[in-house]
Amino acid sequence: AAAAALSREGGEDAFRRLFRFYRQRDVSDLRGVVDFSAPGAQVFRSQLSISSVSDQDAYRAGLQPVSQWKAYGLNGYPGFIFIPNPFLPGCQRHWVKQCLKLYPQKPNVCNLDLHMAPEKTTDLWGQSKEQLKRKGSSKREPRSLLEKLRWVTLGYHYNWDTKKYSANHHTPFPSDLAFLSEQVAAACGFRGFQAQAGILNYYHFDSSLGIHVDESELDHSRPLLSFSFGQSSIFLLGGRKREEAPTAMLMHSGDIMVMSGLSRLLYHAVPRVLPNPEGTALPSCLDQALPSDLPVGSVVEHSSDEDWQVCAKYLQSSRINMTIRQVLAEGQKFPEESGTNGKGQAPSEDSHHEENSRGKRHKPNTV
């Protein structure tokens, strides 16, 4: 009732009022939060382009055949598509391992690079895995470097100060993640999508993602893809102005959101991370290992038991989100810029990828 009243109120920065409400509220009371596992009146079924992705290509990406996916839209949000966990059993583990073991490696860029010598950040996984495996529940234990990870950028590296991408700060985009993204985009009607930039966010139970719009990409006709793994979260999707109150929804492990069309440039935020609703340390969709017989050409790889043990320990108190973007339209180039080297900088105080903690605001560029 309180959330509904705040939503009706509107007015000056209604989004921030609801952000604070969900940040501080009792997590046991989620009435008014859209749950796509039990969709309500505001939710409708979305049509997918089943013929755009062969079953073989879906399998290669670790996905169920598109004909088996469920996809939903929200009244009032044209172009917004929510796909509850379409991954095949065991396949989420591959993407979690990539986000923790492979993607933070050089030449990709992460928040730790801003405060540590290059040789200190070359092997975050190797420096953290023994510490994570031993880790108990005590909050007094020092955090491993992986637990200090807040973001990683891929492809065209986002410049946190200028909020721009540039041609001269680019590294190869991971081929497995590009293939996954291309299949999801095609299934949603966006054939020819090119995964050119990625921002990976690493959340803990005291983390949040500030209110922002993703508008730095030069081509807004292409969708924004968002993949979630690990613990659950509340996601807020608003309007073109912060005076419009947002809709709250739950994101669980394996869920995918696609923001396209009019929803591509809407304000959104993550006010809080929640324990998975099953009440177990990890959601059950992460229990199964990959089958031994992967299809020919699969981009998904088996994880060793030791590697998964490290990932599972990390995810007990964490959530990973991958957002994938196409920056340039076909044949488009970056405008000429003078006086900038395009290098990724530390997020400024008002960065929209800020990380907040309860009772204390940290500058985003601290680790």
Coordinates of N, CA, C and O in Angstrom, one line a residue, residues 293-366:
D293 N 27.6 -34.2 -22.8 CA 27.5 -34.2 -24.2 C 27.0 -32.8 -24.7 O 25.9 -32.7 -25.0
L294 N 28.0 -31.9 -24.8 CA 27.6 -30.6 -25.3 C 27.6 -30.6 -26.8 O 28.3 -31.4 -27.5
P295 N 26.7 -29.8 -27.4 CA 26.6 -29.8 -28.9 C 27.9 -29.4 -29.6 O 28.7 -28.6 -29.0
V296 N 28.0 -29.8 -30.8 CA 29.2 -29.4 -31.6 C 29.2 -27.9 -31.8 O 28.1 -27.3 -32.1
G297 N 30.3 -27.2 -31.5 CA 30.4 -25.8 -31.7 C 29.8 -25.0 -30.5 O 29.7 -23.8 -30.6
S298 N 29.6 -25.7 -29.4 CA 29.1 -25.0 -28.2 C 30.0 -24.0 -27.7 O 31.2 -24.2 -27.6
V299 N 29.5 -22.8 -27.3 CA 30.4 -21.7 -26.7 C 30.5 -21.9 -25.2 O 31.3 -21.3 -24.6
V300 N 29.6 -22.8 -24.7 CA 29.6 -23.1 -23.3 C 30.6 -24.2 -23.0 O 30.6 -25.2 -23.7
E301 N 31.4 -24.0 -21.9 CA 32.4 -25.0 -21.6 C 32.2 -25.5 -20.2 O 31.6 -24.9 -19.3
H302 N 32.7 -26.7 -20.0 CA 32.5 -27.3 -18.6 C 33.4 -26.6 -17.6 O 34.5 -26.1 -18.0
S303 N 33.0 -26.5 -16.4 CA 33.8 -25.9 -15.3 C 34.2 -27.1 -14.4 O 33.5 -28.1 -14.2
S304 N 35.4 -27.0 -13.9 CA 35.9 -28.0 -13.0 C 35.1 -27.8 -11.7 O 34.6 -26.8 -11.4
D305 N 35.1 -28.9 -10.9 CA 34.4 -28.8 -9.6 C 35.0 -27.8 -8.7 O 34.3 -27.1 -8.0
E306 N 36.4 -27.7 -8.8 CA 37.1 -26.7 -8.0 C 36.7 -25.3 -8.4 O 36.4 -24.4 -7.5
D307 N 36.6 -25.0 -9.7 CA 36.2 -23.7 -10.1 C 34.8 -23.4 -9.7 O 34.5 -22.2 -9.2
W308 N 33.9 -24.3 -9.8 CA 32.5 -24.0 -9.4 C 32.4 -23.8 -7.9 O 31.6 -23.0 -7.5
Q309 N 33.2 -24.5 -7.1 CA 33.2 -24.3 -5.7 C 33.5 -22.9 -5.3 O 32.8 -22.3 -4.5
V310 N 34.5 -22.3 -6.0 CA 34.8 -20.9 -5.8 C 33.7 -20.0 -6.2 O 33.3 -19.0 -5.5
C311 N 33.1 -20.2 -7.4 CA 32.0 -19.4 -7.9 C 30.8 -19.5 -7.0 O 30.1 -18.5 -6.7
A312 N 30.5 -20.7 -6.5 CA 29.3 -20.9 -5.7 C 29.5 -20.2 -4.4 O 28.5 -19.5 -3.9
K313 N 30.7 -20.2 -3.8 CA 30.9 -19.5 -2.6 C 30.7 -18.0 -2.8 O 30.1 -17.3 -1.9
Y314 N 31.2 -17.5 -3.9 CA 31.1 -16.1 -4.2 C 29.6 -15.7 -4.3 O 29.1 -14.7 -3.8
L315 N 28.8 -16.5 -5.0 CA 27.4 -16.2 -5.3 C 26.5 -16.3 -4.1 O 25.4 -15.8 -4.1
Q316 N 27.0 -16.9 -3.0 CA 26.1 -17.0 -1.8 C 25.7 -15.6 -1.3 O 24.7 -15.5 -0.6
S317 N 26.5 -14.6 -1.6 CA 26.2 -13.3 -1.1 C 26.3 -12.3 -2.2 O 26.4 -11.1 -1.9
S318 N 26.2 -12.7 -3.5 CA 26.4 -11.8 -4.6 C 25.5 -12.1 -5.8 O 24.9 -13.1 -5.9
R319 N 25.4 -11.1 -6.6 CA 24.7 -11.1 -7.9 C 25.6 -10.5 -8.9 O 26.3 -9.5 -8.7
I320 N 25.6 -11.1 -10.1 CA 26.3 -10.6 -11.3 C 25.4 -10.2 -12.4 O 24.4 -11.0 -12.6
N321 N 25.6 -9.1 -13.0 CA 24.7 -8.6 -14.1 C 25.6 -8.3 -15.3 O 26.6 -7.5 -15.1
M322 N 25.2 -8.8 -16.4 CA 25.9 -8.4 -17.7 C 25.0 -7.6 -18.5 O 23.9 -8.1 -18.8
T323 N 25.4 -6.4 -18.9 CA 24.6 -5.6 -19.9 C 25.4 -5.5 -21.1 O 26.6 -5.1 -21.1
I324 N 24.8 -5.8 -22.3 CA 25.5 -5.9 -23.5 C 24.8 -4.9 -24.5 O 23.6 -4.8 -24.6
R325 N 25.6 -4.1 -25.2 CA 25.1 -3.1 -26.0 C 25.8 -3.1 -27.4 O 26.9 -3.5 -27.6
Q326 N 25.1 -2.6 -28.4 CA 25.6 -2.3 -29.7 C 25.8 -0.8 -29.7 O 24.9 0.0 -29.5
V327 N 27.1 -0.3 -29.9 CA 27.4 1.1 -29.7 C 27.2 1.9 -31.0 O 26.6 3.0 -31.0
L328 N 27.6 1.3 -32.1 CA 27.5 1.9 -33.4 C 26.6 1.2 -34.4 O 26.5 0.0 -34.4
A329 N 25.9 2.0 -35.2 CA 25.1 1.4 -36.3 C 26.0 0.8 -37.4 O 27.2 1.1 -37.4
E330 N 25.5 0.0 -38.2 CA 26.3 -0.6 -39.3 C 26.9 0.5 -40.1 O 26.2 1.5 -40.6
G331 N 28.3 0.6 -40.2 CA 29.0 1.6 -41.0 C 29.2 2.9 -40.3 O 29.8 3.8 -40.9
Q332 N 28.6 3.0 -39.1 CA 28.8 4.3 -38.4 C 30.2 4.4 -37.7 O 30.8 3.4 -37.3
K333 N 30.7 5.6 -37.6 CA 32.0 5.8 -36.9 C 31.8 6.8 -35.8 O 30.8 7.6 -35.7
F334 N 32.8 6.8 -34.8 CA 32.7 7.8 -33.8 C 33.0 9.2 -34.3 O 33.9 9.3 -35.2
P335 N 32.4 10.2 -33.8 CA 32.8 11.6 -34.2 C 34.2 11.9 -33.7 O 34.7 11.4 -32.7
E336 N 34.8 12.8 -34.5 CA 36.2 13.2 -34.1 C 36.1 14.0 -32.8 O 35.3 14.9 -32.6
E337 N 37.0 13.7 -31.9 CA 37.1 14.4 -30.6 C 38.5 14.9 -30.4 O 39.5 14.2 -30.7
S338 N 38.6 16.1 -29.8 CA 40.0 16.6 -29.5 C 40.1 16.7 -28.0 O 39.2 16.9 -27.3
G339 N 41.4 16.6 -27.6 CA 41.7 16.8 -26.2 C 41.3 15.6 -25.3 O 41.1 15.8 -24.1
T340 N 41.0 14.4 -25.8 CA 40.7 13.3 -25.0 C 41.4 12.1 -25.4 O 41.5 11.9 -26.6
N341 N 41.8 11.3 -24.5 CA 42.5 10.0 -24.9 C 41.5 8.9 -24.8 O 41.9 7.7 -25.1
G342 N 40.3 9.1 -24.4 CA 39.3 8.1 -24.4 C 39.5 7.0 -23.3 O 38.8 6.0 -23.3
K343 N 40.5 7.2 -22.5 CA 40.7 6.1 -21.5 C 39.6 6.0 -20.4 O 39.0 7.1 -20.1
G344 N 39.3 4.8 -19.9 CA 38.3 4.7 -18.9 C 38.8 5.4 -17.6 O 39.9 5.1 -17.2
Q345 N 38.0 6.2 -17.0 CA 38.4 6.9 -15.8 C 37.5 6.3 -14.6 O 36.6 5.6 -14.8
A346 N 37.9 6.8 -13.4 CA 37.1 6.4 -12.3 C 35.8 7.0 -12.3 O 35.6 8.1 -12.8
P347 N 34.7 6.3 -11.9 CA 33.4 6.9 -11.9 C 33.4 8.1 -11.0 O 34.0 8.1 -9.9
S348 N 32.8 9.1 -11.4 CA 32.6 10.3 -10.6 C 31.6 10.1 -9.5 O 30.8 9.1 -9.6
E349 N 31.4 11.1 -8.6 CA 30.5 10.9 -7.5 C 29.0 10.6 -8.0 O 28.3 9.9 -7.3
D350 N 28.7 11.2 -9.1 CA 27.3 11.0 -9.5 C 27.1 10.0 -10.6 O 26.2 9.9 -11.3
S351 N 28.2 9.1 -10.7 CA 28.1 8.1 -11.7 C 26.9 7.2 -11.6 O 26.5 6.9 -10.5
H352 N 26.3 6.9 -12.7 CA 25.1 6.1 -12.6 C 25.3 4.6 -12.3 O 24.4 3.9 -12.1
H353 N 26.6 4.2 -12.4 CA 26.9 2.9 -11.9 C 27.5 2.9 -10.5 O 28.4 2.1 -10.2
E354 N 27.1 3.8 -9.7 CA 27.6 3.9 -8.4 C 27.1 2.7 -7.5 O 26.2 2.1 -7.8
E355 N 27.9 2.4 -6.5 CA 27.6 1.3 -5.6 C 27.4 2.0 -4.2 O 28.3 2.6 -3.7
N356 N 26.3 1.8 -3.6 CA 26.0 2.3 -2.3 C 25.9 1.2 -1.3 O 25.5 0.1 -1.6
S357 N 26.2 1.6 0.0 CA 26.0 0.6 1.0 C 25.1 1.2 2.1 O 25.1 2.4 2.3
R358 N 24.4 0.3 2.8 CA 23.5 0.8 3.8 C 24.2 1.6 4.9 O 25.2 1.2 5.4
G359 N 23.6 2.7 5.2 CA 24.1 3.5 6.3 C 25.3 4.3 6.0 O 25.8 5.1 6.8
K360 N 25.9 4.1 4.8 CA 27.1 4.7 4.5 C 27.3 4.8 3.0 O 27.1 3.9 2.3
R361 N 27.5 6.0 2.5 CA 27.7 6.2 1.0 C 29.2 6.1 0.7 O 30.0 6.9 1.2
H362 N 29.5 5.2 -0.1 CA 30.9 5.1 -0.6 C 31.1 5.8 -1.9 O 30.2 5.7 -2.8
K363 N 32.2 6.5 -2.1 CA 32.5 7.0 -3.4 C 32.7 5.7 -4.3 O 33.3 4.8 -3.9
P364 N 32.1 5.8 -5.6 CA 32.2 4.6 -6.4 C 33.6 4.2 -6.8 O 33.8 3.1 -7.1
N365 N 34.6 5.1 -6.6 CA 35.9 4.7 -7.1 C 36.7 4.2 -5.9 O 37.9 4.2 -6.0
T366 N 36.1 3.8 -4.8 CA 36.8 3.1 -3.7 C 36.6 1.6 -3.9 O 35.6 1.2 -4.4

